[in-house]
Short mmCIF file of N, CA and C in Angstrom, two decimals:
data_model
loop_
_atom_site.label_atom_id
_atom_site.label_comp_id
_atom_site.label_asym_id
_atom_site.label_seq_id
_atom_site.Cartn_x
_atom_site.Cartn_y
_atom_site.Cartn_z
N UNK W 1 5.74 -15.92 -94.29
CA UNK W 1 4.59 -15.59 -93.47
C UNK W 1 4.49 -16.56 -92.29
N UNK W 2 4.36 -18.18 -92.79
CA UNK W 2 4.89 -18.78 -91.68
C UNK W 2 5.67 -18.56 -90.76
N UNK W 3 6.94 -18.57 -90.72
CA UNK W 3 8.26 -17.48 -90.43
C UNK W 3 7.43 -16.48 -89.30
N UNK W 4 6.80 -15.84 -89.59
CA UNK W 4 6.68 -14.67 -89.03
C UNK W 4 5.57 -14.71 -88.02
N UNK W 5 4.60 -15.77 -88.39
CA UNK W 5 3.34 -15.96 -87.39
C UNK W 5 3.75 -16.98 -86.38
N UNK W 6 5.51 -17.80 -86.63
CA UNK W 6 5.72 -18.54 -86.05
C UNK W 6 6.28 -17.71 -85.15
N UNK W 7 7.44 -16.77 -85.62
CA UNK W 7 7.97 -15.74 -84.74
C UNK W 7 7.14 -14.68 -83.89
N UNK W 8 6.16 -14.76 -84.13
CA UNK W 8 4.83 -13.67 -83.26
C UNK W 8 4.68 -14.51 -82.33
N UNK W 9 4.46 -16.08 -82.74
CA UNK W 9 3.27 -16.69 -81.94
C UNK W 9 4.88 -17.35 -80.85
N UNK W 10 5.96 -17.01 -80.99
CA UNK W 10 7.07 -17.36 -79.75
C UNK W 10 7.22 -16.34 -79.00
N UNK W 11 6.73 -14.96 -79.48
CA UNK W 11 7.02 -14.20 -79.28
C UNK W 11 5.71 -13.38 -78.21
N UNK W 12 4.83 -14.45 -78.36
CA UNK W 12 3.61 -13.96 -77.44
C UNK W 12 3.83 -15.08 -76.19
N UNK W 13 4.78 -16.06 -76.65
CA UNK W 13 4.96 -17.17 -75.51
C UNK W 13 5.46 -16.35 -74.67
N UNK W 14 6.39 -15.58 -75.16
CA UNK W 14 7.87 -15.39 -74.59
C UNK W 14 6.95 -14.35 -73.49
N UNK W 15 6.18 -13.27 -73.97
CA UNK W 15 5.65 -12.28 -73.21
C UNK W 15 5.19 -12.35 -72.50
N UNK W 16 4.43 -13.94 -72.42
CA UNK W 16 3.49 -14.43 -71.85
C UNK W 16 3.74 -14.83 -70.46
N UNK W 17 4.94 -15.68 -70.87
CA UNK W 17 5.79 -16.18 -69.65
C UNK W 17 6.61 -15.44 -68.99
N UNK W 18 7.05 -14.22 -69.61
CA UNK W 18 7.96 -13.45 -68.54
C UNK W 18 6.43 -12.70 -67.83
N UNK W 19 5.37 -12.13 -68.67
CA UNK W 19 4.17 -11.73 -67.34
C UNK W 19 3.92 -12.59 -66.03
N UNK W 20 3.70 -13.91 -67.03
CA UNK W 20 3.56 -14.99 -65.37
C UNK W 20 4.91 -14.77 -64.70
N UNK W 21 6.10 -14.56 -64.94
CA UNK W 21 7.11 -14.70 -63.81
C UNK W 21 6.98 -13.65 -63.49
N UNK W 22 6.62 -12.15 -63.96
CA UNK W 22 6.39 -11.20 -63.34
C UNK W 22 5.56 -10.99 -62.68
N UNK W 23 4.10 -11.45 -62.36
CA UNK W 23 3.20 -11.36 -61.75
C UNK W 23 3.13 -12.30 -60.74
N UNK W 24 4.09 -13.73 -60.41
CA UNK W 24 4.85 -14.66 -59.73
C UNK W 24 5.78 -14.01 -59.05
N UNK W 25 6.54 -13.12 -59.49
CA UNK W 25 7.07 -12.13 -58.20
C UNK W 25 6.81 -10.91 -57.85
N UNK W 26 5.59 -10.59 -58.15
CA UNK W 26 5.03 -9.88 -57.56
C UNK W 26 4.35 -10.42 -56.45
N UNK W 27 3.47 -11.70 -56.63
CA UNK W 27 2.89 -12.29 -55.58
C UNK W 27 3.65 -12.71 -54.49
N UNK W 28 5.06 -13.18 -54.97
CA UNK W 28 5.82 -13.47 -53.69
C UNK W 28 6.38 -12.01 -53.16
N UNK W 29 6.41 -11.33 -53.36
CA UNK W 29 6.89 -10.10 -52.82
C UNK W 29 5.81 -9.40 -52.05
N UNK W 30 4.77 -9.66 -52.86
CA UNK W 30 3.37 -9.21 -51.66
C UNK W 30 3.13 -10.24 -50.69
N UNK W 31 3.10 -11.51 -50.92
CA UNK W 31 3.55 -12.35 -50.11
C UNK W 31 4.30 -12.50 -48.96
N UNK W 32 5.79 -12.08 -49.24
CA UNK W 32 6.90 -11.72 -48.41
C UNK W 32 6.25 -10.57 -46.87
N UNK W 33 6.09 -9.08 -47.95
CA UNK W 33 5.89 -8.09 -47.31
C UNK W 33 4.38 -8.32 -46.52
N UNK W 34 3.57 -9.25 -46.88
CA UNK W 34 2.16 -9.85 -46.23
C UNK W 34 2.71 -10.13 -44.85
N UNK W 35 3.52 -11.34 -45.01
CA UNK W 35 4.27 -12.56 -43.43
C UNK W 35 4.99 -11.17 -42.98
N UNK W 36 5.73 -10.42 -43.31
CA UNK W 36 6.77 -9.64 -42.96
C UNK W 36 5.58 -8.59 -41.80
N UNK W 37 4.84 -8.16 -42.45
CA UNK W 37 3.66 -7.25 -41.66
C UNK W 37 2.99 -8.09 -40.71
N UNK W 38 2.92 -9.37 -40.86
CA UNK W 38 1.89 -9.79 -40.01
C UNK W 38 2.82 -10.07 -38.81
N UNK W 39 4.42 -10.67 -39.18
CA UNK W 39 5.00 -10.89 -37.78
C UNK W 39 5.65 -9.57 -37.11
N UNK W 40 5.33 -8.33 -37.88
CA UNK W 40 5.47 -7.25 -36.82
C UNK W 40 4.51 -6.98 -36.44
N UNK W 41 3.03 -7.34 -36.56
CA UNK W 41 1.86 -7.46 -35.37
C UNK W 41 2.28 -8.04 -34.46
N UNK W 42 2.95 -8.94 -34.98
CA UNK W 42 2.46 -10.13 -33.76
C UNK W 42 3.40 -9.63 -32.38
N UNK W 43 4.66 -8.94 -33.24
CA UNK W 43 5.84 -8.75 -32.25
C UNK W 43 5.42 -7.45 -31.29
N UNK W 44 4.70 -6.87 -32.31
CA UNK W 44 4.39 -5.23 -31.25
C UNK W 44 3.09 -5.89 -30.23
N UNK W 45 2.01 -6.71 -30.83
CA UNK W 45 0.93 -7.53 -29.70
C UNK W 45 1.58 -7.85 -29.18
N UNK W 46 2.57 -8.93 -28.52
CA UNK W 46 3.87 -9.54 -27.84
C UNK W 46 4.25 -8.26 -26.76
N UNK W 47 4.66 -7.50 -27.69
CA UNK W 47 5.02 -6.37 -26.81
C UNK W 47 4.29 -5.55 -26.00
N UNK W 48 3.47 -5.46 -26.28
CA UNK W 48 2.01 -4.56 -25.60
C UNK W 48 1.43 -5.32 -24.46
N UNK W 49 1.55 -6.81 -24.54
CA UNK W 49 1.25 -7.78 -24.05
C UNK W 49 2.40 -7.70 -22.36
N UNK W 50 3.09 -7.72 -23.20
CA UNK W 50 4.22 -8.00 -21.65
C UNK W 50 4.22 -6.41 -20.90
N UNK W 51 4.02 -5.30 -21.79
CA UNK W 51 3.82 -3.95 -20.85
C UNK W 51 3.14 -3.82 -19.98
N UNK W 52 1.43 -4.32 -20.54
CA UNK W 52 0.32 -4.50 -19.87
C UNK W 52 0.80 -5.24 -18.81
N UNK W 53 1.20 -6.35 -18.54
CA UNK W 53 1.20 -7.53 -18.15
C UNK W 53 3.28 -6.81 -17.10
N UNK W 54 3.80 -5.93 -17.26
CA UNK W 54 4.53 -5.53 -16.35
C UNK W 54 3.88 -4.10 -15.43
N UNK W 55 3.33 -3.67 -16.25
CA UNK W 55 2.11 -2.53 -16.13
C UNK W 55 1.41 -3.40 -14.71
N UNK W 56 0.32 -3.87 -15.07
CA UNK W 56 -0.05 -4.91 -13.48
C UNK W 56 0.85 -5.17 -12.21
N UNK W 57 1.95 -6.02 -12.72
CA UNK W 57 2.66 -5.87 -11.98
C UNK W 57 3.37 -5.32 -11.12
N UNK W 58 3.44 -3.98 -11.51
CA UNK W 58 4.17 -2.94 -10.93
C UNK W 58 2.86 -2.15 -9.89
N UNK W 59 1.42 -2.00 -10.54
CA UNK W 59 0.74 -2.01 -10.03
C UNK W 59 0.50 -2.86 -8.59
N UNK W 60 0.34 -3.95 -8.87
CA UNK W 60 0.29 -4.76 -7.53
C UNK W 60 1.07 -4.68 -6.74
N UNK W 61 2.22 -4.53 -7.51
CA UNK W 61 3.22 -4.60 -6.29
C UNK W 61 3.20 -3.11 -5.53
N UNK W 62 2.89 -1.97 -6.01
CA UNK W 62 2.78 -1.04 -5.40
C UNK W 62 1.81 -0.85 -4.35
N UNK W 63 0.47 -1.71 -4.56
CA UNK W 63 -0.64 -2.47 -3.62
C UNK W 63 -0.04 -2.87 -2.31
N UNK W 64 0.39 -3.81 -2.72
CA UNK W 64 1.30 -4.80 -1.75
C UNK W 64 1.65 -4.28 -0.83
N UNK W 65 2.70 -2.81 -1.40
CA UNK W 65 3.54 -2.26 -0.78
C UNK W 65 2.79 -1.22 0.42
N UNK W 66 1.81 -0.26 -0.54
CA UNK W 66 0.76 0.46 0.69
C UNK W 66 0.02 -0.36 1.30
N UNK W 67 -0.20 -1.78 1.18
CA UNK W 67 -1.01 -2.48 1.90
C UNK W 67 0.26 -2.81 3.34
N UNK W 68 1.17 -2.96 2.97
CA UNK W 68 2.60 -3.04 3.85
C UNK W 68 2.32 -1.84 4.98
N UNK W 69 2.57 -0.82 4.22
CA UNK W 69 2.36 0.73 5.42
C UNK W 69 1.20 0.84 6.11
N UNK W 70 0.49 0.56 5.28
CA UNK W 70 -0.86 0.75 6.20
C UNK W 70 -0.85 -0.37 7.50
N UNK W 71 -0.49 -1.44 7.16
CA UNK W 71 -0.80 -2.33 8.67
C UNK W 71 0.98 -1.57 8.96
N UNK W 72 1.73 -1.21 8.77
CA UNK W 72 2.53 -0.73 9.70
C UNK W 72 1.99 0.01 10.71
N UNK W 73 1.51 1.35 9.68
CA UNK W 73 1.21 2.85 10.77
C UNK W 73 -0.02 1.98 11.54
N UNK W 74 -1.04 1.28 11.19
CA UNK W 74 -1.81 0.98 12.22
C UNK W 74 -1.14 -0.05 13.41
N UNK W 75 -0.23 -0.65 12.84
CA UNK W 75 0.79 -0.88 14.35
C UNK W 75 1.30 -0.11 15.49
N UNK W 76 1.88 0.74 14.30
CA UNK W 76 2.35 1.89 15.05
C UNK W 76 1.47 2.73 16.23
N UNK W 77 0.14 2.96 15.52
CA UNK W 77 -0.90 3.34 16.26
C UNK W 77 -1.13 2.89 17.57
N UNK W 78 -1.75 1.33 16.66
CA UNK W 78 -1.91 0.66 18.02
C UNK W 78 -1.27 0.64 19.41
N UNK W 79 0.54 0.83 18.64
CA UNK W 79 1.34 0.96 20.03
C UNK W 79 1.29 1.95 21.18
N UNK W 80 1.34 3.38 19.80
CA UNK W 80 0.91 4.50 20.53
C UNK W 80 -0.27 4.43 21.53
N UNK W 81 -1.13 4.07 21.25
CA UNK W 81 -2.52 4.16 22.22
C UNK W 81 -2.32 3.38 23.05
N UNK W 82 -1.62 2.06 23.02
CA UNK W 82 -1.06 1.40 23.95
C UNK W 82 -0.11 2.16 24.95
N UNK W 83 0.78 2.94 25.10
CA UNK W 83 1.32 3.51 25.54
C UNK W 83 1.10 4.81 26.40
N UNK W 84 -0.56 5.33 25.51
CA UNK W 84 -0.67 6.61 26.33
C UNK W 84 -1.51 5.86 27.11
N UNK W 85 -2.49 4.73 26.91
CA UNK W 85 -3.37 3.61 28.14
C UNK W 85 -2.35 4.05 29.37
N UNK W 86 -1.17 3.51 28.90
CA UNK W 86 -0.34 2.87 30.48
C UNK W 86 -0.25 3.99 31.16
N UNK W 87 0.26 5.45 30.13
CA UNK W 87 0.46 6.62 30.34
C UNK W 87 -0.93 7.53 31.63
N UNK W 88 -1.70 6.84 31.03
CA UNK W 88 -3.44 7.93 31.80
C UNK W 88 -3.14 6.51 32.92
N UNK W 89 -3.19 5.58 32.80
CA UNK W 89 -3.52 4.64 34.38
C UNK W 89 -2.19 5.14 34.95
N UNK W 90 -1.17 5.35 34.85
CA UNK W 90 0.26 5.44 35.55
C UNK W 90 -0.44 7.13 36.09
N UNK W 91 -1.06 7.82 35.70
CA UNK W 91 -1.32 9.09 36.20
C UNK W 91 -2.09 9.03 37.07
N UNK W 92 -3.57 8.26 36.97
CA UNK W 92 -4.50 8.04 37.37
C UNK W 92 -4.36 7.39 38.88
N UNK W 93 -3.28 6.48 38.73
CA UNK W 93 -2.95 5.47 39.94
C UNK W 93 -1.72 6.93 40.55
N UNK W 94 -1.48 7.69 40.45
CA UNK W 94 -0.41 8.93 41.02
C UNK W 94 -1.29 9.94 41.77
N UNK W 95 -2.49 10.13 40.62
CA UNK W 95 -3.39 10.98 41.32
C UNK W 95 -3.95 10.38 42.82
N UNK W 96 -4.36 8.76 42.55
CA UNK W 96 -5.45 8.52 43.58
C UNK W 96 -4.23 8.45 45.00
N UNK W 97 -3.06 8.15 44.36
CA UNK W 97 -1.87 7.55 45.63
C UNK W 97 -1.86 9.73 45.88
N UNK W 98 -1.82 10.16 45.87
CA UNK W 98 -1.85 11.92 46.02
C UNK W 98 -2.95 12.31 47.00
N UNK W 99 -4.43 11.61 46.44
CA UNK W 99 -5.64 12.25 47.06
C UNK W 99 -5.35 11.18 48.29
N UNK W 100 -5.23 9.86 48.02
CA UNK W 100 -5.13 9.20 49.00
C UNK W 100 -4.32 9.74 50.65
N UNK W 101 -3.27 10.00 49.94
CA UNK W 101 -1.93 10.69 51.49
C UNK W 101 -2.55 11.73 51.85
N UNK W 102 -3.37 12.95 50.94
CA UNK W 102 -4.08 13.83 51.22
C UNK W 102 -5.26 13.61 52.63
N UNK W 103 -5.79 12.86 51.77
CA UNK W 103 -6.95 12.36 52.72
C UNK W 103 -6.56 11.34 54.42
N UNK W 104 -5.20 10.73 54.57
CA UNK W 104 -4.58 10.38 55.14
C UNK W 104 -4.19 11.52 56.03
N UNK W 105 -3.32 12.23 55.62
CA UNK W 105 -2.92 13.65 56.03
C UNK W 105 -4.17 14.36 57.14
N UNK W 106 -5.23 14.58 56.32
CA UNK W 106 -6.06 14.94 57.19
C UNK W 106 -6.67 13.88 58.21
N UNK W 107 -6.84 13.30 58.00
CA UNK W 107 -7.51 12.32 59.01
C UNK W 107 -6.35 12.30 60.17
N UNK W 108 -5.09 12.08 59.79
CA UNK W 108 -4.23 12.26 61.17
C UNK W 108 -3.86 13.53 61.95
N UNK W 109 -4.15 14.88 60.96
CA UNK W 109 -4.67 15.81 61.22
C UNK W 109 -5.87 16.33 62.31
N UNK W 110 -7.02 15.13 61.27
CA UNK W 110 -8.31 15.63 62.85
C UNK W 110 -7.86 14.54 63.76
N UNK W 111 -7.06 13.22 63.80
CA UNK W 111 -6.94 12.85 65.11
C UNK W 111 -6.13 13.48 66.19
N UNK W 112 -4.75 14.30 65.62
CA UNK W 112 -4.00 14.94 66.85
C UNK W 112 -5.23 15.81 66.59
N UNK W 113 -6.26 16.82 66.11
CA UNK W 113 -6.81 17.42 66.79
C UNK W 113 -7.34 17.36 68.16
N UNK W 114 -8.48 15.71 67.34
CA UNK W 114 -9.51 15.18 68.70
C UNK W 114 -8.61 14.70 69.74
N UNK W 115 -7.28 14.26 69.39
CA UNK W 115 -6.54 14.37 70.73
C UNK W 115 -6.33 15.37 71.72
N UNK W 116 -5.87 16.64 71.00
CA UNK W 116 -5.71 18.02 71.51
C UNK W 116 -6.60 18.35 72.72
N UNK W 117 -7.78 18.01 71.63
CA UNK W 117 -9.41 18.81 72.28
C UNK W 117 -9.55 17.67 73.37
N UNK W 118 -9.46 16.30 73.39
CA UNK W 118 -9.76 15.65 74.46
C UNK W 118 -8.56 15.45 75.75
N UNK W 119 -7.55 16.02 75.69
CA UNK W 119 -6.26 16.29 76.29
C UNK W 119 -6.67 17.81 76.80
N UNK W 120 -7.24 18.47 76.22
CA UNK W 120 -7.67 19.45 76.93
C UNK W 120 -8.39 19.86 77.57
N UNK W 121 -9.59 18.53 77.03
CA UNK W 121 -10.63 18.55 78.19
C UNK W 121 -10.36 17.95 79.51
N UNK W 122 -9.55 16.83 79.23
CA UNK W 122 -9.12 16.21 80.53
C UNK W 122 -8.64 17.28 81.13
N UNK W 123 -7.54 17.85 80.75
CA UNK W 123 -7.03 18.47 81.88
C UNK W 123 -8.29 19.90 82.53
N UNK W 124 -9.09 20.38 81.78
CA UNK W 124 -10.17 21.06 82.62
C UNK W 124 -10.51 20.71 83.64
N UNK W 125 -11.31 18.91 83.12
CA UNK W 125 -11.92 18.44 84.24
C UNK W 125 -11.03 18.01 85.52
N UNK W 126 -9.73 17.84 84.88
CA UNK W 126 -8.83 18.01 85.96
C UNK W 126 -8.32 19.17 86.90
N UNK W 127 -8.62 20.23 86.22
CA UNK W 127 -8.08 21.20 87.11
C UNK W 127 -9.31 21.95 88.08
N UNK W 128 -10.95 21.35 87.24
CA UNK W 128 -11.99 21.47 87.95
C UNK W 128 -11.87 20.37 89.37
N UNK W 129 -11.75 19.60 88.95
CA UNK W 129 -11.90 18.67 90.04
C UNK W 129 -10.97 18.93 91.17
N UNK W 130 -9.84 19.46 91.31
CA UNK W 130 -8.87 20.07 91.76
C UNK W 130 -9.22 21.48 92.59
N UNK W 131 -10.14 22.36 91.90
CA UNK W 131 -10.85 23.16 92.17
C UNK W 131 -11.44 22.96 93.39
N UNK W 132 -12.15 22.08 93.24
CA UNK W 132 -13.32 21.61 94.45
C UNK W 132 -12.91 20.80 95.88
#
């Protein structure tokens, strides 16, 4: 009977201790797969992290870039309007040099007139006086 309560009572050791090593690797295995899960957070946060964070980047720089065009074309602009300026005064100064010779034109116009008319009067009074 001894014998046998001695053999039970090794025999509850024995059970005893393979539960603790079984429930000892269970904990390290939940353990394991615990760290194992937490550093694929960390790696996909990491990752999400630098998307965001190339995400911006690509953003800004696309900023940058229409901020680039825009003061271009308003260069461009500027030039343009610069150009049709010179364009309307280069016309403007054509027109007045036009009305100007115009107005020239005539004026030497009515002077051989008033020449005419006073060349013709002379000779009246000349051919009156001649008359008499």
């Amino acid at each position: 009977l001894k014998e046998l309560e001695d053999q039970e009572e090794a025999d509850n050791v024995k059970r005893s201790a393979q539960r603790r090593r079984e429930l000892e690797e269970q904990e390290e295995v939940a353990r394991r797969a615990a760290a194992l899960r937490r550093r694929e957070l960390e790696e996909e946060e990491e990752a999400e992290r630098a998307r965001r964070a190339a995400q911006r980047k690509r953003e800004l720089e696309e900023a940058e870039e229409a901020g680039k065009r825009a003061a271009q074309r308003r260069r461009e602009l500027e030039e343009e309007e610069e150009q049709e300026a010179a364009r309307s005064a280069e016309l403007r100064r054509k027109e007045q040099e036009a009305e100007e010779a115009e107005a020239s034109k005539k004026a030497a116009q009515r002077r051989k007139d008033l020449e005419e008319e006073d060349a013709a009067e002379l000779a009246k009074k000349s051919k009156m006086r001649r008359r008499e």
